[in-house]
Each structure stands twice: as C-alpha cells, then as structure tokens.
Short mmCIF file of C-alpha atoms and ligand atoms in Angstrom, two decimals:
data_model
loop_
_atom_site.label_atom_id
_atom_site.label_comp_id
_atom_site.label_asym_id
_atom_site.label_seq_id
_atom_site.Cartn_x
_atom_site.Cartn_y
_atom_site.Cartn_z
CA UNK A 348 102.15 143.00 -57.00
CA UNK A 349 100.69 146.57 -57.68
CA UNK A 350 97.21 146.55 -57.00
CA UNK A 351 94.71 149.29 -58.02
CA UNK A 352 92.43 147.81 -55.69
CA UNK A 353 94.85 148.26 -52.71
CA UNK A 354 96.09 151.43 -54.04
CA UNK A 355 94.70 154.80 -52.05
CA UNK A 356 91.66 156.94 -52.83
CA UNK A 357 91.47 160.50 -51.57
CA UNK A 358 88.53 162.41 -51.28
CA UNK A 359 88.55 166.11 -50.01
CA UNK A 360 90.73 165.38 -46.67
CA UNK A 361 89.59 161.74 -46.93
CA UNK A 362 92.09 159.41 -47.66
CA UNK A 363 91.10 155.59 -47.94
CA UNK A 364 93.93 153.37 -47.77
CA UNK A 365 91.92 150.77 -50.29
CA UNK A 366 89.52 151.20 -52.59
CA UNK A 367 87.24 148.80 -50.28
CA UNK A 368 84.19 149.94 -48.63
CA UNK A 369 81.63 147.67 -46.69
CA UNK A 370 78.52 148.69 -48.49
CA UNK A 371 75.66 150.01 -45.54
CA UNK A 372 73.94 147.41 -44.19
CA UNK A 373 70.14 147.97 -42.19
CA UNK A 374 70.43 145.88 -38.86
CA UNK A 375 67.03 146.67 -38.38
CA UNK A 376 68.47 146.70 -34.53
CA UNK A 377 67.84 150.17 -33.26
CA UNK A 378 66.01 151.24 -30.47
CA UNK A 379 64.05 154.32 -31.11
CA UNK A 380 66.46 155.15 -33.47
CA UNK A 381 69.64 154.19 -31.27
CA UNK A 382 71.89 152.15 -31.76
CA UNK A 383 72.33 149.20 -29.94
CA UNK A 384 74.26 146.42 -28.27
CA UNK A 385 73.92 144.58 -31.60
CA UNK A 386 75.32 147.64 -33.61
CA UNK A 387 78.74 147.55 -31.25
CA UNK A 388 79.23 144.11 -32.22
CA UNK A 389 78.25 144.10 -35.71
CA UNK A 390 80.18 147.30 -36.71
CA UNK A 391 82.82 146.52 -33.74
CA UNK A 392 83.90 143.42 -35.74
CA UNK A 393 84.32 144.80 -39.23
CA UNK A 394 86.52 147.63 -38.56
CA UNK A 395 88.79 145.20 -37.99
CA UNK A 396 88.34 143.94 -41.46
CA UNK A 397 90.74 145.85 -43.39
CA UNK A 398 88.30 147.58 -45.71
CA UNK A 399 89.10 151.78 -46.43
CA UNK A 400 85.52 152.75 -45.09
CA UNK A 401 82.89 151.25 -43.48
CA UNK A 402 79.40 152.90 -44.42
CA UNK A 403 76.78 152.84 -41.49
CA UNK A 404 73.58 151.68 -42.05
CA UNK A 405 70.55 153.71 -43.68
CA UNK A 406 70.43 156.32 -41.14
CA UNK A 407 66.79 158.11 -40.59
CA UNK A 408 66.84 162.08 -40.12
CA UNK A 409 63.55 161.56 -38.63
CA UNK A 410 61.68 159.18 -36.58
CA UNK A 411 58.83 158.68 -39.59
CA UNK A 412 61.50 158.28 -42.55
CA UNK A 413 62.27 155.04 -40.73
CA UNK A 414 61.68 151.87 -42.54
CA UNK A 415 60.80 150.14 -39.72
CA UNK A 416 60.29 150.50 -35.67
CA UNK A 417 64.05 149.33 -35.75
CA UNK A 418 65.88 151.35 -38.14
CA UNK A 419 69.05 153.52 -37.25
CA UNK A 420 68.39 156.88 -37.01
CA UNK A 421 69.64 160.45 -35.93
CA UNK A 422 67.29 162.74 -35.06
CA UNK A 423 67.53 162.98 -31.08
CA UNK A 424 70.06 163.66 -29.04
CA UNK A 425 70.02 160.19 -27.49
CA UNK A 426 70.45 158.70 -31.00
CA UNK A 427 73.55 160.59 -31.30
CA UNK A 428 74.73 159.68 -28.28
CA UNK A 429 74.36 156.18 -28.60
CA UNK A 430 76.08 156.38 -32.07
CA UNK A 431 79.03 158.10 -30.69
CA UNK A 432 79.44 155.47 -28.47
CA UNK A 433 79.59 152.97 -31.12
CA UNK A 434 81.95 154.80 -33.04
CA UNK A 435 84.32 155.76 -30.25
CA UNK A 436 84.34 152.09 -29.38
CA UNK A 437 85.94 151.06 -32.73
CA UNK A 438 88.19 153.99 -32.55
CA UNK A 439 89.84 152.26 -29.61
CA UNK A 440 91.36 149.13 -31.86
CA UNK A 441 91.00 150.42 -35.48
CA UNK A 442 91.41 153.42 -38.02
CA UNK A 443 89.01 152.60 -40.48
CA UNK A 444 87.16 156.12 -41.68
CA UNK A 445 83.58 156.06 -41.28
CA UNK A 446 80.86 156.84 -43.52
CA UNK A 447 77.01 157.37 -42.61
CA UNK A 448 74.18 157.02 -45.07
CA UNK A 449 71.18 159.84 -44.28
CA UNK A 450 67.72 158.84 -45.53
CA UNK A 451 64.45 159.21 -44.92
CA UNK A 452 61.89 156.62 -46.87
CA UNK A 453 59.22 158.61 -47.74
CA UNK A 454 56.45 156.23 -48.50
CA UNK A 455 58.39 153.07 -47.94
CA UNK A 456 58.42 154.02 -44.40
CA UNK A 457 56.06 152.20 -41.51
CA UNK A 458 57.02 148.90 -42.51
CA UNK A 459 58.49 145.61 -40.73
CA UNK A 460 62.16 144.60 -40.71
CA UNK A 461 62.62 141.60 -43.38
CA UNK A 462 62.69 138.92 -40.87
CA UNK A 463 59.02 139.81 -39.97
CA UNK A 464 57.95 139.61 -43.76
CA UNK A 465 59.00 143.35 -44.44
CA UNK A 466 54.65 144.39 -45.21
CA UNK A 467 53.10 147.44 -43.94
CA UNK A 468 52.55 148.23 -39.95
CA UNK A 469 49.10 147.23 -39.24
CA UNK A 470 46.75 149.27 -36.72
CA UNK A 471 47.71 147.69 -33.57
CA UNK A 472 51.81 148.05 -34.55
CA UNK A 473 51.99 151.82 -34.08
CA UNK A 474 52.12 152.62 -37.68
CA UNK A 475 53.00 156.00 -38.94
CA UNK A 476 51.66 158.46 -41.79
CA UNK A 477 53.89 158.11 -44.12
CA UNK A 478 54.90 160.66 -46.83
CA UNK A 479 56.06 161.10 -50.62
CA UNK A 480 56.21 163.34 -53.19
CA UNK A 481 52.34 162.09 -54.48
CA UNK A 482 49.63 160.05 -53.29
CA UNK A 483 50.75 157.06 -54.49
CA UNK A 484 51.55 154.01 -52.38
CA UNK A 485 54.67 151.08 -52.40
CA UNK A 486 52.45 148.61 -53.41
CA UNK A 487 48.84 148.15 -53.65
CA UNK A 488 48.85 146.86 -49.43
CA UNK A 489 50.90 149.61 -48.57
CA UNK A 490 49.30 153.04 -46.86
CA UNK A 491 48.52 156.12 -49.34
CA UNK A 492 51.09 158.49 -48.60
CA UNK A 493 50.33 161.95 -47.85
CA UNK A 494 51.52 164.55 -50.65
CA UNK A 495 54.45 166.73 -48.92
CA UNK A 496 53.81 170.11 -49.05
CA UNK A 497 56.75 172.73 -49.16
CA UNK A 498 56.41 173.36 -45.46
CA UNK A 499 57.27 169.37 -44.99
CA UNK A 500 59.75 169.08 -47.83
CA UNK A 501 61.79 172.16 -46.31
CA UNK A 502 61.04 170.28 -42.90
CA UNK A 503 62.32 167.46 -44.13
CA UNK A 504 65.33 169.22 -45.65
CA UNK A 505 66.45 170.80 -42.15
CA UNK A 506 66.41 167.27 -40.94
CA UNK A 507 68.84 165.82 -43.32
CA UNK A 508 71.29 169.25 -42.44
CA UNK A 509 70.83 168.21 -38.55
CA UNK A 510 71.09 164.66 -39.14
CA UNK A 511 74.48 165.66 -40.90
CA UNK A 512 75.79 168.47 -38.33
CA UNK A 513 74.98 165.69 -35.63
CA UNK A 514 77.15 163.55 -37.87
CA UNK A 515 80.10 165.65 -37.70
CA UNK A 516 79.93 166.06 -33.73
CA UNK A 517 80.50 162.04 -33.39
CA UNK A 518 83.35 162.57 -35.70
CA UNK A 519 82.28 160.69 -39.18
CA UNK A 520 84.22 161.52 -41.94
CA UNK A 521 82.23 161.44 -44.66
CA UNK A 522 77.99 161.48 -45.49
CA UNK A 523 76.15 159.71 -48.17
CA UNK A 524 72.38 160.64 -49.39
CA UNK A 525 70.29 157.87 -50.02
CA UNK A 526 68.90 158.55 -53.48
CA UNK A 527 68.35 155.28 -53.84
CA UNK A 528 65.45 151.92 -53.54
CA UNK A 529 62.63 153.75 -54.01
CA UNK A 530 63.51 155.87 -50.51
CA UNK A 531 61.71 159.20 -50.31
CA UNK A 532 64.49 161.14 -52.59
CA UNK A 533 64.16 158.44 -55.04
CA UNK A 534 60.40 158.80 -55.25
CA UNK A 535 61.03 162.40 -56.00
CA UNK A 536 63.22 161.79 -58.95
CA UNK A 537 61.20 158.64 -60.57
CA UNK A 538 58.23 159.37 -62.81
CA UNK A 539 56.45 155.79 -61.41
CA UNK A 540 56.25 157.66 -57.64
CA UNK A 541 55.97 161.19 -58.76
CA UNK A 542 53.24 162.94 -60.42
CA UNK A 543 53.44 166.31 -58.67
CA UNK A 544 52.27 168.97 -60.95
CA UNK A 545 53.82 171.93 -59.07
CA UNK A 546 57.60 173.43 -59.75
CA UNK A 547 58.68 169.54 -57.98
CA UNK A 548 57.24 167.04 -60.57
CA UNK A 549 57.11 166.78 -64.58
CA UNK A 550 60.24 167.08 -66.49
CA UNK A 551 63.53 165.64 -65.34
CA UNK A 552 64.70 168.99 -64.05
CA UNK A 553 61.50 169.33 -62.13
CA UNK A 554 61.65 165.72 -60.41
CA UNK A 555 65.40 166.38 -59.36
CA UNK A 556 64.80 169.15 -57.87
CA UNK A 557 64.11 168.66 -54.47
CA UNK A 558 66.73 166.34 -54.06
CA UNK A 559 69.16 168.60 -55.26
CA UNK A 560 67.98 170.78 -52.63
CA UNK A 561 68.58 168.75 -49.97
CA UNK A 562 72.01 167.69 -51.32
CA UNK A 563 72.84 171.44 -51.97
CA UNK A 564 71.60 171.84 -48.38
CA UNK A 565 73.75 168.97 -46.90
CA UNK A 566 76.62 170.13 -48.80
CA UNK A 567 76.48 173.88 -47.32
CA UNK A 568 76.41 172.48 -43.70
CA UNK A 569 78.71 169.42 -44.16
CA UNK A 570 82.62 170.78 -43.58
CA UNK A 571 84.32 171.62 -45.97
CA UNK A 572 87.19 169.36 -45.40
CA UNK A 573 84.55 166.43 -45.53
CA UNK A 574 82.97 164.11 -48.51
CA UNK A 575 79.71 164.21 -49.41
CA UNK A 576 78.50 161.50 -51.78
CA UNK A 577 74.93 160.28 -53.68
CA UNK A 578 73.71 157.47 -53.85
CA UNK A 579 71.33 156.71 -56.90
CA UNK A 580 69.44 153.84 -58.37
CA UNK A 581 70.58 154.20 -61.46
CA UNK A 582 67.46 152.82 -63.51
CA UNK A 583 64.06 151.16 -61.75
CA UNK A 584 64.30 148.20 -64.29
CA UNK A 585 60.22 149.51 -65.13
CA UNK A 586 59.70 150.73 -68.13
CA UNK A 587 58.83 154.55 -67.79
CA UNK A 588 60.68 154.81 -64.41
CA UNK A 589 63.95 156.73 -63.67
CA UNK A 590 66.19 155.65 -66.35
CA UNK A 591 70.19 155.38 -67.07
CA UNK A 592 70.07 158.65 -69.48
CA UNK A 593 68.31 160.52 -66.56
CA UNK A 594 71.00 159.24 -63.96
CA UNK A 595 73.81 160.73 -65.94
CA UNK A 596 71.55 163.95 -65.83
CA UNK A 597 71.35 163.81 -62.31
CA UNK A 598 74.60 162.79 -61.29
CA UNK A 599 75.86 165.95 -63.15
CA UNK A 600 74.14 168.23 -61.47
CA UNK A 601 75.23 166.39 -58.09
CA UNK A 602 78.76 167.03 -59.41
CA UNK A 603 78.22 170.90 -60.26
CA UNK A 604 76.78 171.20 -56.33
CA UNK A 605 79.84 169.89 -55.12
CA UNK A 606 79.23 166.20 -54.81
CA UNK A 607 82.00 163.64 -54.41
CA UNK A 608 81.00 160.60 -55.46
CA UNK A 609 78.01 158.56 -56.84
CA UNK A 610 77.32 154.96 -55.76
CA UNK A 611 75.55 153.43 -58.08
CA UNK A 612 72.66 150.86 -57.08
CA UNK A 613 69.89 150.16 -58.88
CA UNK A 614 65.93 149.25 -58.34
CA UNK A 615 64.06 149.03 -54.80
CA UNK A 616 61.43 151.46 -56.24
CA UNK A 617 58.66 149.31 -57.49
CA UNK A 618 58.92 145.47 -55.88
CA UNK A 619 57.50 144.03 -59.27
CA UNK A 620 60.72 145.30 -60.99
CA UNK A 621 62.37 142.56 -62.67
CA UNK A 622 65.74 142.70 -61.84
CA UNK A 623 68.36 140.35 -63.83
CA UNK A 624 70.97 139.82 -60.69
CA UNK A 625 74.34 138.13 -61.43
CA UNK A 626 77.70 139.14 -60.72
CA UNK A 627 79.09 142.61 -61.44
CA UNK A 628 75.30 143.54 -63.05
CA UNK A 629 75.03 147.05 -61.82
CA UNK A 630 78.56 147.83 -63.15
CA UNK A 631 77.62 148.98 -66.50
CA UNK A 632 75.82 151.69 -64.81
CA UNK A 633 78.66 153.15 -62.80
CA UNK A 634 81.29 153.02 -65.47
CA UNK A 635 78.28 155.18 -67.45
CA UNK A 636 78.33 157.69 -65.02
CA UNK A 637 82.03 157.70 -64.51
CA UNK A 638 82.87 158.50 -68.39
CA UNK A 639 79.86 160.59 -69.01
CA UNK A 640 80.10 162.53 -65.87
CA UNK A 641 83.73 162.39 -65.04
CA UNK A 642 82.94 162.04 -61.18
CA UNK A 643 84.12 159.40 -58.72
CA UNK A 644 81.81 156.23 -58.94
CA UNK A 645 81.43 153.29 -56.51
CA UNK A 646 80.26 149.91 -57.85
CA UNK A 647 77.94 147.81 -56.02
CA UNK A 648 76.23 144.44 -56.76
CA UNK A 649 77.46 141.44 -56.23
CA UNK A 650 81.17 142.47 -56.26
CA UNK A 651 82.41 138.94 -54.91
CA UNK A 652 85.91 137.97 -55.94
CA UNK A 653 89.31 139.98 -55.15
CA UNK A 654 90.07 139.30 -58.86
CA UNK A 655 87.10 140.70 -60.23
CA UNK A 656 87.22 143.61 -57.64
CA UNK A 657 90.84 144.63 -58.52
CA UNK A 658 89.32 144.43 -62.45
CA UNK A 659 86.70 147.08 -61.55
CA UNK A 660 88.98 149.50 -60.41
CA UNK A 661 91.87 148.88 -62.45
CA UNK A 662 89.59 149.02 -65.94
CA UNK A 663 88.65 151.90 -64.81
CA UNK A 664 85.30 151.20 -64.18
CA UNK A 665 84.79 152.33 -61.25
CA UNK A 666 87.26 154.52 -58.30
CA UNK A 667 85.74 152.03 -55.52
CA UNK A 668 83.84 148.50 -54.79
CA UNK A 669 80.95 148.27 -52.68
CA UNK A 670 80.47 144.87 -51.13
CA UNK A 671 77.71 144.09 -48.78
CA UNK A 672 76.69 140.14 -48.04
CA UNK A 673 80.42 138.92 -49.02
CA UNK A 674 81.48 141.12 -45.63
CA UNK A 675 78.56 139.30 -43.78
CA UNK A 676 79.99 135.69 -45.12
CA UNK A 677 83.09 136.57 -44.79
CA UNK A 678 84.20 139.55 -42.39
CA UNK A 679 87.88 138.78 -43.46
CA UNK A 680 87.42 139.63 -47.23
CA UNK A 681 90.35 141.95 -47.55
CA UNK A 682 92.79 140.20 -45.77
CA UNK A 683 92.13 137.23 -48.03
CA UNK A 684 91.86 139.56 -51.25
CA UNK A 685 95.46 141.15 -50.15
CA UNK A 686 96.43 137.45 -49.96
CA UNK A 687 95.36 136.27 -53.53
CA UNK A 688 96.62 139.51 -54.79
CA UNK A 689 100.11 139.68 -53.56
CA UNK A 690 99.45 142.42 -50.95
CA UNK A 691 100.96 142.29 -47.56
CA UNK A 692 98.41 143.77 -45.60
CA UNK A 693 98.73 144.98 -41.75
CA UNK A 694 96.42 142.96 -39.27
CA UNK A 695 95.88 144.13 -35.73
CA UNK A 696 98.85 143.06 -33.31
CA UNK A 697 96.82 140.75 -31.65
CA UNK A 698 95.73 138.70 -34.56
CA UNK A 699 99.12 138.53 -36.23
CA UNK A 700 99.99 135.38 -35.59
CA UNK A 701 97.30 134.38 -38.55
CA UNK A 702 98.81 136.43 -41.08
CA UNK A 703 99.77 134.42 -44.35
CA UNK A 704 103.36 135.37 -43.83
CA UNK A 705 103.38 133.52 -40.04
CA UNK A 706 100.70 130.44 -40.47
CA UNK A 707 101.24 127.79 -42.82
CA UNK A 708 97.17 127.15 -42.39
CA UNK A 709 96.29 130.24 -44.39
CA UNK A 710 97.18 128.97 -47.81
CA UNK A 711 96.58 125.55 -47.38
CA UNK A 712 92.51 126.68 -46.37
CA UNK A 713 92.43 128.77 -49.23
CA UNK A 714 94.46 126.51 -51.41
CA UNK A 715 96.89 129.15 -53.11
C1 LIG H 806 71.38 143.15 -44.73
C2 LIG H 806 71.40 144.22 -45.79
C3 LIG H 806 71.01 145.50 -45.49
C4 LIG H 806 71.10 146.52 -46.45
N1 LIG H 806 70.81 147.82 -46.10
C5 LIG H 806 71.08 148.80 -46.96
C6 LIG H 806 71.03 150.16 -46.55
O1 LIG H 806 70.82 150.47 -45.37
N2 LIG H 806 71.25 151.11 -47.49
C7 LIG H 806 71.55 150.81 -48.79
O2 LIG H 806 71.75 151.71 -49.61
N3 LIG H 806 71.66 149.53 -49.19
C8 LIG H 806 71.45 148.54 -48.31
N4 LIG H 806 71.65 147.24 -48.70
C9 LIG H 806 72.17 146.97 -50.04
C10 LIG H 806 73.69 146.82 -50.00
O3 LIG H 806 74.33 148.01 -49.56
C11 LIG H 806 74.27 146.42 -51.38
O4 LIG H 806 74.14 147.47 -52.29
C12 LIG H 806 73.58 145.19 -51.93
O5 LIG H 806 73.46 144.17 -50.94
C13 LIG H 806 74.35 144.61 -53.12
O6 LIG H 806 75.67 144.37 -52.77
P1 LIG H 806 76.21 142.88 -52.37
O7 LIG H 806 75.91 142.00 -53.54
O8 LIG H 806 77.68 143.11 -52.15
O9 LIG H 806 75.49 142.43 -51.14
C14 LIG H 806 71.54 146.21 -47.76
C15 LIG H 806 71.89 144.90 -48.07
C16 LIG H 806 71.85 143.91 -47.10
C17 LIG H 806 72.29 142.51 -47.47
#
C-alpha cells in the first residue's frame, strides 16, 4: 500500500524517510546538565525504532532555565561533550536524523523532576532565582520570578544561539524552540504570565516579540542547510490566555523569519487549566495553523494508532505525527505501524529474523 505516513518529508537538506518523529521526552537524568548513562540507553534504543527523527529532550541553554537539578542541558562544554557522545553512539548502528529541543523555563524553572512530586526547590535543595517576563509566579507555592531586564533577555538570547552553534558541532540536524508549557518563551507570549508594560508586553505584537527575537537570532546562527522549527502551545485552555487566533498570528511571523515548522502542543502554562485530553485533541489546532499559515505542522497528542496516524497526514492535517508515551510503551511502534499498513520496512541486520516477512509469531501477536 501507499502510505502518506511512510512517505518522505524534506526539510531544507533534511530528509525524513517517515513522517514519524518520537516527540522529546525530559528524562529528568542529567547530571549538571550532561547527559548520562541513562540517556545512552534510553535514546540508544529508539533509534533503532524506525521513526524519521528522534527529538532530544527539553534541552536548557543555561544552567537556571532548567526545570529541575536533572534536566538536559547545553551550556558547558562538558554538556556538549557528553551529548556528543550519546549521539555518536547511535550513529554507530542507526541513521535516524536527530533533532534537539532548546529551552529555557523561565519561571517554571527550580523545580523537582515528576517522580519527586514536580513542586518548587525548597531552601535546603539548592534552589535557583528564577526568571520571567513579570513578577508573577507558576502557582501560588512557586518562587516570584524576577522581571528580566533587556540585559538578561539579550543574555538569555546569546544562550539559545550558543546552545544552537554547540548543537551543530555534535552534528544534529535540526533545532526546535520550545515555545511551549508555559516555558519562559511561552510566558512571554501569554497575557496570564506577562504584564510587562515596556516595548515586550501589551498587544500581541508586543508579547511576541522577544521570542521572535530569539528565533530570528537562532535562525541567523543555525546553518543554513539546517531546520529550524517552533514549538507553540497553541491555546492555554484559560480564558484570557494565549489563544488559537493569536497562534496563527504568531506562527506567521515564525514563517516570515524563516521558520520550518510548527509543532503544535497545547497548555502547561497555568496547572489549573482544564484540559479535555482524548485522542487526536490537539489536532484541530495544527490543521489551523497549517491552512491559515501554509507552513509545515506537526501534530502531537495522543497520536496512538498507525491508522489514525496515516489519517493525519494523509487528510492533510498535518506534514508529521508527534508521538511521545506510545514510543515509551511500545519502542517498536513503526515497525508494527509499517506492518498494519502494508509497508515493508528495513530492520537492523541483526534483528531481521523478527521481521513479519520471516516470523510467523509477528501476526499471530498482533492478530492481523
Ligand atoms: C516523559 C515525558 C517527558 C516529556 N518532556 C517533554 C519535553 O521535554 N518537551 C516537550 O515539548 N514536551 C515534552 N513532553 C510532551 C510530549 O512531547 C508530548 O507532546 C505529549 O506527551 C503528548 O504526546 P503523547 O500523547 O504522544 O505522549 C513529555 C512527555 C512525556 C511523557
């Protein structure tokens, strides 16, 4: 069968050989910033998976736009390093592309991983000040953030272009900009986090501004040759928060600046949003952006089945699927997708002998 979903996607000297990408995941495993042990494993095992990019992790630019004490990040020389090595290693058996996802969180920052209860760093935890566009904090518990000034936000902005040159040294094809789950560029552009009365706050144009700074910056660094993409939380399910209308704003001025792509994702900005989760529920959002905009989307959100995948892409909903926990359950996702839709699908040499054309077992488990 022709599949859309197994059909290529090019973008700038990019070329995906599926319209698959493992959404980026926070291990929450880092060391300083470095990537770990865990991260060799964990990545190590799903570029074997098929998929036509794997997105690293939520990446810090610098060591206080962490989430937590063990988030990813790329601001040292050792943190590049020890990302390299990861990277090189799954060079050795695969040639899955590799996306990273830059990000600093602002005032979400100073926080614990989510299988410590995800609150605030108390005194004796070394906390950090965090920052955001205005004194306003994550939730009620959660440090007062100190208003950036232009000297940080330009600070800030050379981090994300050295976070992104370091990217290109270790050889990743393509960068993302978290925009996204209330993370510091998402504060920027949502009226709930940002109350700034200078040129940076107020009107729509006023709120994007800074990130399209840093994008614009990002984008002048970043080769030519290479991706960029955005993304955006396309509304904060809040009432008076960043809304649909205003993504389509944004995402078009992303696209003038010479962005690639937009991944759309939704919420993570206030933790009382009420957010109505079933399958496919953020899609409406990226096929918005797609017609409106006429730029390269990726769905995410609970993008589960290879039928419903192959849908999104073929409708013309969105270019590419974002899946996430399904790679977790599942790290073999594609090859079984390729399976149910009639694709023959390489697997590594050593693991052929469990391809659906060789073992009787793999249809009878899956019961096609
Ligand atoms: C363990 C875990 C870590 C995540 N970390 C990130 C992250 O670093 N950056 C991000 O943009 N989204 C992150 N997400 C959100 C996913 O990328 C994805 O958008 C979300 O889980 C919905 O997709 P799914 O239903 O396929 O899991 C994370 C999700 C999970 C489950």
């Amino acid at each position: 069968m022709n599949s859309n979903l197994f059909s290529p996607l090019q973008l700038r000297g990019l070329t995906q050989s599926n319209r698959i990408v493992i959404g980026p995941m926070s291990q929450y495993s880092a060391v300083n910033g470095s990537a770990t042990d865990w991260h060799m494993q964990h990545i190590g095992h799903l570029s074997l998976s098929g998929a036509g990019l794997f997105m690293i992790e939520a990446t810090s630019v610098a060591p206080e736009g962490r989430v937590s004490h063990g988030c990813l990040g790329l601001y040292s020389n050792e943190n590049e390093a020890a990302l390299k090595r990861v990277v090189e290693f799954c060079r050795g058996f695969s040639s899955m592309p590799f996306g990273i996802q830059l990000a600093h969180s602002g005032r979400k920052g100073s926080g614990h991983a989510p299988w410590e209860g995800r609150g605030t760093l108390q005194a004796d935890e070394s906390p950090w000040q965090v920052v955001g566009p205005s004194q306003i904090p994550l939730t009620k518990d959660w440090a007062v953030p100190v208003e950036l000034d232009r000297e940080g936000m330009e600070r800030i902005k050379r981090t994300f272009v050295d976070a992104a040159l370091r990217s290109d040294r270790i050889g990743i094809e393509l960068v993302e900009l978290h925009a996204a789950h209330g993370y510091l560029l998402h504060q920027f552009l949502s009226p709930l986090s940002n109350v700034r009365t200078d040129g940076y706050g107020g009107s729509l144009e006023r709120r994007m501004r800074f990130p399209l700074e840093v994008v614009e910056a990002v984008r002048a660094a970043w080769p030519a040759d290479k991706p960029l993409g955005v993304r955006i939380s396309a509304t904060d399910w809040v009432d008076g928060g960043f809304s649909p209308e205003e993504a389509v704003v944004f995402s078009a001025e992303l696209k003038q600046i010479g962005c690639d792509y937009i991944c759309v994702s939704t919420g993570g900005l206030d933790p009382m949003a009420r957010i109505p989760v079933e399958p496919g529920y953020q899609l409406s959002f990226a096929s918005q952006i797609k017609r409106e905009v006429d730029i390269p989307t990726r769905a995410a959100g609970l993008v589960i089945s290879a039928a419903q995948a192959e849908e999104i892409v073929a409708s013309g909903t969105s270019d590419a699927v974002v899946l996430a926990r399904a790679f977790l359950d599942n790290p073999r996702w594609v090859w079984h997708a390729a399976e149910a839709l009639g694709v023959t699908l390489a697997y590594p040499k050593q693991y052929e002998r469990a391809h659906t054309s060789k073992w009787p077992g793999a249809r009878l488990i899956r019961g096609n």
